[in-house]
Amino acid sequence: MMRSGRSRNLDTVWRNKDEAVETNGTSYAGNAIMCLIPVGTLSLYITGKRSLNNAAETYERQLENGKILLEQFWDNSKYEQMSETGKKAYMGFQFQRCCGSGMALIDKKSSTAIENLTDYKVVGIENLGLKNEKDPYAYKIQKLGKKYLLLQKVALSKPEGYEVLSVREVTGLFTELRQTAVWFAGIYLAVFLMAGLFIYMMMKRTVEQMEKLQEVAEKQELLMGALSHEMRTPLTSIIGYSDTLRHVKLKDEQKDRALEHINREGKRLEALSGKMLQMLGLYQNHAIQMEMTMAGDLLNHVIDMEKEQAEKKAVHLKMECEAFSMKMDPALMESLLINLIDNALKATDAGGSIWVKAYEKAGKKIFEVSDTGMGIPEEELGKITDAFYMVDKSRSRKEGGSGLGLALCVKVAEIHGGCLKIESRQREGTTVRAIF
């Protein structure tokens, strides 16, 4: 670091008294500043400049004090009467008495050091380049091996033709500057990394939210398309039978069959639209209310609702429940179990059995519905949770099925942090477990 307007190309050569060392005069400050990022560079430059200026001002005062004392105690009349040997001894005595260590007395005419109280051998004084009319105490930094020297000089009025050169080591200041530079670089790197990480996380979160919204939109679009396709069959059937009733004279028995068919298809449409609305609501996660609920209370309520349907089909509906509670949306969990039981009823013939269980195992809470029905082919197990997929379409439609039940159950389980596991063998039955 150097004072603005005071830097000079360093051609001076300093040699240690024991070993001569040649320097290239490259400024450390320039190298230090160039290696830092712009903002840190400015801060580091100001800090280094202030430290060097403070050191230079301290050494300036010492140099000025030495000059004043030397000029004050110098006696020209006595000096002129001395021999050359006496003059040399007198000059050395007065210089050591007034100036002390770290300074050298320079003969301007010969550019040589008459008295040298520094730790260095001074050569090439004519290239020092410290002249500055506006500031007689201008300084420069000289690099000598691994050391940094602060150089200043001042001209003497007595004795005439001489000047005092101050040589001070400031290596410690540059060591502190290097450490400060490392701290600045580390701090700014950490800030940039944190900022980059924050931006990345925000962008990632935004992209994930957009992908989720797109996924929901795609699922709703598929559901609507599938619903439209699925509704064509019962609507065609209803319209066909109603046209027949309007325009064709039928026997009472034929009319009853037509009306029964219209009623059955109408109920299937009602169930289809109801479950469709449930699916759309679940995909949007609207109005989900979690609360601690006893498994026994949930199962008792579901069994009461399904008991009549089971009795109509002459199917035995049984319940087994351990005492535990779980945080859930009761309405959604009720819908899950009802759909599983409805599927079991559709697959089970008269005289068969359905078991509804709730128990804990290996830290998991499990709701299970198993039946002794016709079972599901192994190759169909991976497809049955797709919306509107039916293993036996003719039987499902006859039973009023929509193909949405298991898709709805999967979504309910996911909302509660669980999953659906399905095991089945043809002509032996099916077991569906909702595991939380």
mmCIF file of N, CA, C and O in Angstrom, residues 182-228:
data_model
loop_
_atom_site.group_PDB
_atom_site.id
_atom_site.type_symbol
_atom_site.label_atom_id
_atom_site.label_comp_id
_atom_site.label_asym_id
_atom_site.label_seq_id
_atom_site.Cartn_x
_atom_site.Cartn_y
_atom_site.Cartn_z
ATOM 1 N N VAL A 182 -7.481 -12.989 3.241
ATOM 2 C CA VAL A 182 -8.009 -14.359 3.323
ATOM 3 C C VAL A 182 -9.397 -14.363 3.974
ATOM 4 O O VAL A 182 -10.320 -15.036 3.510
ATOM 5 N N TRP A 183 -9.523 -13.562 5.057
ATOM 6 C CA TRP A 183 -10.832 -13.476 5.729
ATOM 7 C C TRP A 183 -11.884 -12.886 4.801
ATOM 8 O O TRP A 183 -13.020 -13.390 4.729
ATOM 9 N N PHE A 184 -11.526 -11.822 4.105
ATOM 10 C CA PHE A 184 -12.469 -11.219 3.156
ATOM 11 C C PHE A 184 -12.897 -12.233 2.103
ATOM 12 O O PHE A 184 -14.084 -12.373 1.799
ATOM 13 N N ALA A 185 -11.900 -12.921 1.530
ATOM 14 C CA ALA A 185 -12.223 -13.898 0.481
ATOM 15 C C ALA A 185 -13.140 -14.988 1.025
ATOM 16 O O ALA A 185 -14.111 -15.382 0.373
ATOM 17 N N GLY A 186 -12.838 -15.474 2.244
ATOM 18 C CA GLY A 186 -13.671 -16.515 2.837
ATOM 19 C C GLY A 186 -15.088 -16.048 3.113
ATOM 20 O O GLY A 186 -16.061 -16.753 2.828
ATOM 21 N N ILE A 187 -15.201 -14.817 3.651
ATOM 22 C CA ILE A 187 -16.526 -14.275 3.977
ATOM 23 C C ILE A 187 -17.358 -14.081 2.715
ATOM 24 O O ILE A 187 -18.527 -14.485 2.641
ATOM 25 N N TYR A 188 -16.747 -13.460 1.692
ATOM 26 C CA TYR A 188 -17.503 -13.214 0.463
ATOM 27 C C TYR A 188 -17.851 -14.517 -0.240
ATOM 28 O O TYR A 188 -18.946 -14.648 -0.805
ATOM 29 N N LEU A 189 -16.947 -15.483 -0.203
ATOM 30 C CA LEU A 189 -17.252 -16.777 -0.807
ATOM 31 C C LEU A 189 -18.428 -17.434 -0.097
ATOM 32 O O LEU A 189 -19.334 -17.982 -0.737
ATOM 33 N N ALA A 190 -18.402 -17.371 1.249
ATOM 34 C CA ALA A 190 -19.502 -17.962 2.022
ATOM 35 C C ALA A 190 -20.827 -17.267 1.715
ATOM 36 O O ALA A 190 -21.863 -17.914 1.545
ATOM 37 N N VAL A 191 -20.792 -15.919 1.610
ATOM 38 C CA VAL A 191 -22.016 -15.166 1.300
ATOM 39 C C VAL A 191 -22.553 -15.559 -0.071
ATOM 40 O O VAL A 191 -23.754 -15.809 -0.257
ATOM 41 N N PHE A 192 -21.644 -15.623 -1.057
ATOM 42 C CA PHE A 192 -22.075 -15.977 -2.406
ATOM 43 C C PHE A 192 -22.624 -17.392 -2.461
ATOM 44 O O PHE A 192 -23.622 -17.663 -3.144
ATOM 45 N N LEU A 193 -21.976 -18.311 -1.731
ATOM 46 C CA LEU A 193 -22.455 -19.693 -1.714
ATOM 47 C C LEU A 193 -23.833 -19.785 -1.065
ATOM 48 O O LEU A 193 -24.723 -20.488 -1.563
ATOM 49 N N MET A 194 -24.001 -19.057 0.051
ATOM 50 C CA MET A 194 -25.301 -19.080 0.737
ATOM 51 C C MET A 194 -26.388 -18.467 -0.131
ATOM 52 O O MET A 194 -27.510 -18.980 -0.215
ATOM 53 N N ALA A 195 -26.038 -17.351 -0.793
ATOM 54 C CA ALA A 195 -27.014 -16.707 -1.681
ATOM 55 C C ALA A 195 -27.371 -17.639 -2.832
ATOM 56 O O ALA A 195 -28.549 -17.782 -3.205
ATOM 57 N N GLY A 196 -26.341 -18.278 -3.401
ATOM 58 C CA GLY A 196 -26.603 -19.210 -4.501
ATOM 59 C C GLY A 196 -27.449 -20.381 -4.059
ATOM 60 O O GLY A 196 -28.358 -20.806 -4.773
ATOM 61 N N LEU A 197 -27.154 -20.908 -2.853
ATOM 62 C CA LEU A 197 -27.935 -22.023 -2.325
ATOM 63 C C LEU A 197 -29.379 -21.611 -2.071
ATOM 64 O O LEU A 197 -30.318 -22.361 -2.379
ATOM 65 N N PHE A 198 -29.565 -20.401 -1.516
ATOM 66 C CA PHE A 198 -30.916 -19.910 -1.245
ATOM 67 C C PHE A 198 -31.716 -19.771 -2.547
ATOM 68 O O PHE A 198 -32.878 -20.189 -2.631
ATOM 69 N N ILE A 199 -31.072 -19.188 -3.570
ATOM 70 C CA ILE A 199 -31.748 -19.022 -4.864
ATOM 71 C C ILE A 199 -32.088 -20.386 -5.451
ATOM 72 O O ILE A 199 -33.186 -20.598 -5.987
ATOM 73 N N TYR A 200 -31.128 -21.329 -5.344
ATOM 74 C CA TYR A 200 -31.368 -22.673 -5.874
ATOM 75 C C TYR A 200 -32.548 -23.342 -5.172
ATOM 76 O O TYR A 200 -33.412 -23.946 -5.834
ATOM 77 N N MET A 201 -32.588 -23.228 -3.825
ATOM 78 C CA MET A 201 -33.677 -23.847 -3.073
ATOM 79 C C MET A 201 -35.023 -23.223 -3.426
ATOM 80 O O MET A 201 -36.027 -23.932 -3.563
ATOM 81 N N MET A 202 -35.042 -21.888 -3.574
ATOM 82 C CA MET A 202 -36.288 -21.221 -3.936
ATOM 83 C C MET A 202 -36.753 -21.651 -5.328
ATOM 84 O O MET A 202 -37.938 -21.913 -5.547
ATOM 85 N N MET A 203 -35.806 -21.722 -6.273
ATOM 86 C CA MET A 203 -36.152 -22.136 -7.628
ATOM 87 C C MET A 203 -36.629 -23.582 -7.643
ATOM 88 O O MET A 203 -37.607 -23.913 -8.320
ATOM 89 N N LYS A 204 -35.925 -24.435 -6.869
ATOM 90 C CA LYS A 204 -36.313 -25.841 -6.813
ATOM 91 C C LYS A 204 -37.713 -25.985 -6.230
ATOM 92 O O LYS A 204 -38.542 -26.761 -6.747
ATOM 93 N N ARG A 205 -37.985 -25.219 -5.159
ATOM 94 C CA ARG A 205 -39.309 -25.289 -4.533
ATOM 95 C C ARG A 205 -40.389 -24.806 -5.494
ATOM 96 O O ARG A 205 -41.466 -25.406 -5.589
ATOM 97 N N THR A 206 -40.091 -23.720 -6.209
ATOM 98 C CA THR A 206 -41.062 -23.200 -7.183
ATOM 99 C C THR A 206 -41.342 -24.209 -8.279
ATOM 100 O O THR A 206 -42.498 -24.435 -8.661
ATOM 101 N N VAL A 207 -40.251 -24.833 -8.793
ATOM 102 C CA VAL A 207 -40.413 -25.836 -9.857
ATOM 103 C C VAL A 207 -41.224 -27.020 -9.350
ATOM 104 O O VAL A 207 -42.109 -27.527 -10.054
ATOM 105 N N GLU A 208 -40.931 -27.456 -8.112
ATOM 106 C CA GLU A 208 -41.671 -28.590 -7.555
ATOM 107 C C GLU A 208 -43.158 -28.271 -7.399
ATOM 108 O O GLU A 208 -44.016 -29.105 -7.695
ATOM 109 N N GLN A 209 -43.456 -27.041 -6.938
ATOM 110 C CA GLN A 209 -44.857 -26.642 -6.796
ATOM 111 C C GLN A 209 -45.546 -26.589 -8.151
ATOM 112 O O GLN A 209 -46.702 -27.018 -8.298
ATOM 113 N N MET A 210 -44.822 -26.067 -9.161
ATOM 114 C CA MET A 210 -45.393 -26.016 -10.510
ATOM 115 C C MET A 210 -45.635 -27.416 -11.055
ATOM 116 O O MET A 210 -46.659 -27.676 -11.699
ATOM 117 N N GLU A 211 -44.678 -28.324 -10.777
ATOM 118 C CA GLU A 211 -44.849 -29.708 -11.242
ATOM 119 C C GLU A 211 -46.035 -30.380 -10.560
ATOM 120 O O GLU A 211 -46.777 -31.136 -11.198
ATOM 121 N N LYS A 212 -46.199 -30.091 -9.246
ATOM 122 C CA LYS A 212 -47.337 -30.671 -8.528
ATOM 123 C C LYS A 212 -48.655 -30.147 -9.086
ATOM 124 O O LYS A 212 -49.610 -30.907 -9.278
ATOM 125 N N LEU A 213 -48.690 -28.823 -9.337
ATOM 126 C CA LEU A 213 -49.906 -28.241 -9.909
ATOM 127 C C LEU A 213 -50.204 -28.830 -11.280
ATOM 128 O O LEU A 213 -51.358 -29.120 -11.620
ATOM 129 N N GLN A 214 -49.140 -29.021 -12.069
ATOM 130 C CA GLN A 214 -49.323 -29.601 -13.396
ATOM 131 C C GLN A 214 -49.810 -31.038 -13.291
ATOM 132 O O GLN A 214 -50.674 -31.466 -14.059
ATOM 133 N N GLU A 215 -49.238 -31.773 -12.310
ATOM 134 C CA GLU A 215 -49.655 -33.156 -12.114
ATOM 135 C C GLU A 215 -51.127 -33.235 -11.711
ATOM 136 O O GLU A 215 -51.881 -34.077 -12.216
ATOM 137 N N VAL A 216 -51.540 -32.348 -10.795
ATOM 138 C CA VAL A 216 -52.949 -32.315 -10.387
ATOM 139 C C VAL A 216 -53.847 -31.985 -11.568
ATOM 140 O O VAL A 216 -54.894 -32.616 -11.776
ATOM 141 N N ALA A 217 -53.425 -30.987 -12.362
ATOM 142 C CA ALA A 217 -54.222 -30.592 -13.518
ATOM 143 C C ALA A 217 -54.343 -31.746 -14.516
ATOM 144 O O ALA A 217 -55.421 -31.998 -15.075
ATOM 145 N N GLU A 218 -53.225 -32.479 -14.729
ATOM 146 C CA GLU A 218 -53.256 -33.609 -15.659
ATOM 147 C C GLU A 218 -54.164 -34.721 -15.146
ATOM 148 O O GLU A 218 -54.917 -35.326 -15.917
ATOM 149 N N LYS A 219 -54.092 -34.979 -13.814
ATOM 150 C CA LYS A 219 -54.949 -36.022 -13.245
ATOM 151 C C LYS A 219 -56.420 -35.645 -13.356
ATOM 152 O O LYS A 219 -57.270 -36.483 -13.680
ATOM 153 N N GLN A 220 -56.728 -34.366 -13.100
ATOM 154 C CA GLN A 220 -58.113 -33.928 -13.209
ATOM 155 C C GLN A 220 -58.599 -34.024 -14.650
ATOM 156 O O GLN A 220 -59.746 -34.411 -14.908
ATOM 157 N N GLU A 221 -57.687 -33.688 -15.579
ATOM 158 C CA GLU A 221 -58.061 -33.776 -16.995
ATOM 159 C C GLU A 221 -58.329 -35.225 -17.383
ATOM 160 O O GLU A 221 -59.304 -35.526 -18.099
ATOM 161 N N LEU A 222 -57.467 -36.141 -16.899
ATOM 162 C CA LEU A 222 -57.681 -37.557 -17.193
ATOM 163 C C LEU A 222 -58.971 -38.069 -16.561
ATOM 164 O O LEU A 222 -59.722 -38.837 -17.171
ATOM 165 N N LEU A 223 -59.209 -37.620 -15.316
ATOM 166 C CA LEU A 223 -60.440 -38.040 -14.642
ATOM 167 C C LEU A 223 -61.675 -37.565 -15.385
ATOM 168 O O LEU A 223 -62.648 -38.311 -15.559
ATOM 169 N N MET A 224 -61.642 -36.309 -15.816
ATOM 170 C CA MET A 224 -62.799 -35.776 -16.530
ATOM 171 C C MET A 224 -63.014 -36.504 -17.855
ATOM 172 O O MET A 224 -64.144 -36.812 -18.246
ATOM 173 N N GLY A 225 -61.885 -36.783 -18.556
ATOM 174 C CA GLY A 225 -62.004 -37.518 -19.815
ATOM 175 C C GLY A 225 -62.528 -38.921 -19.599
ATOM 176 O O GLY A 225 -63.392 -39.404 -20.343
ATOM 177 N N ALA A 226 -61.993 -39.585 -18.549
ATOM 178 C CA ALA A 226 -62.451 -40.938 -18.247
ATOM 179 C C ALA A 226 -63.903 -40.944 -17.792
ATOM 180 O O ALA A 226 -64.678 -41.839 -18.144
ATOM 181 N N LEU A 227 -64.290 -39.935 -17.001
ATOM 182 C CA LEU A 227 -65.674 -39.837 -16.544
ATOM 183 C C LEU A 227 -66.621 -39.673 -17.727
ATOM 184 O O LEU A 227 -67.672 -40.330 -17.807
ATOM 185 N N SER A 228 -66.236 -38.805 -18.654
ATOM 186 C CA SER A 228 -67.069 -38.586 -19.845
ATOM 187 C C SER A 228 -67.240 -39.882 -20.630
ATOM 188 O O SER A 228 -68.342 -40.225 -21.065
#
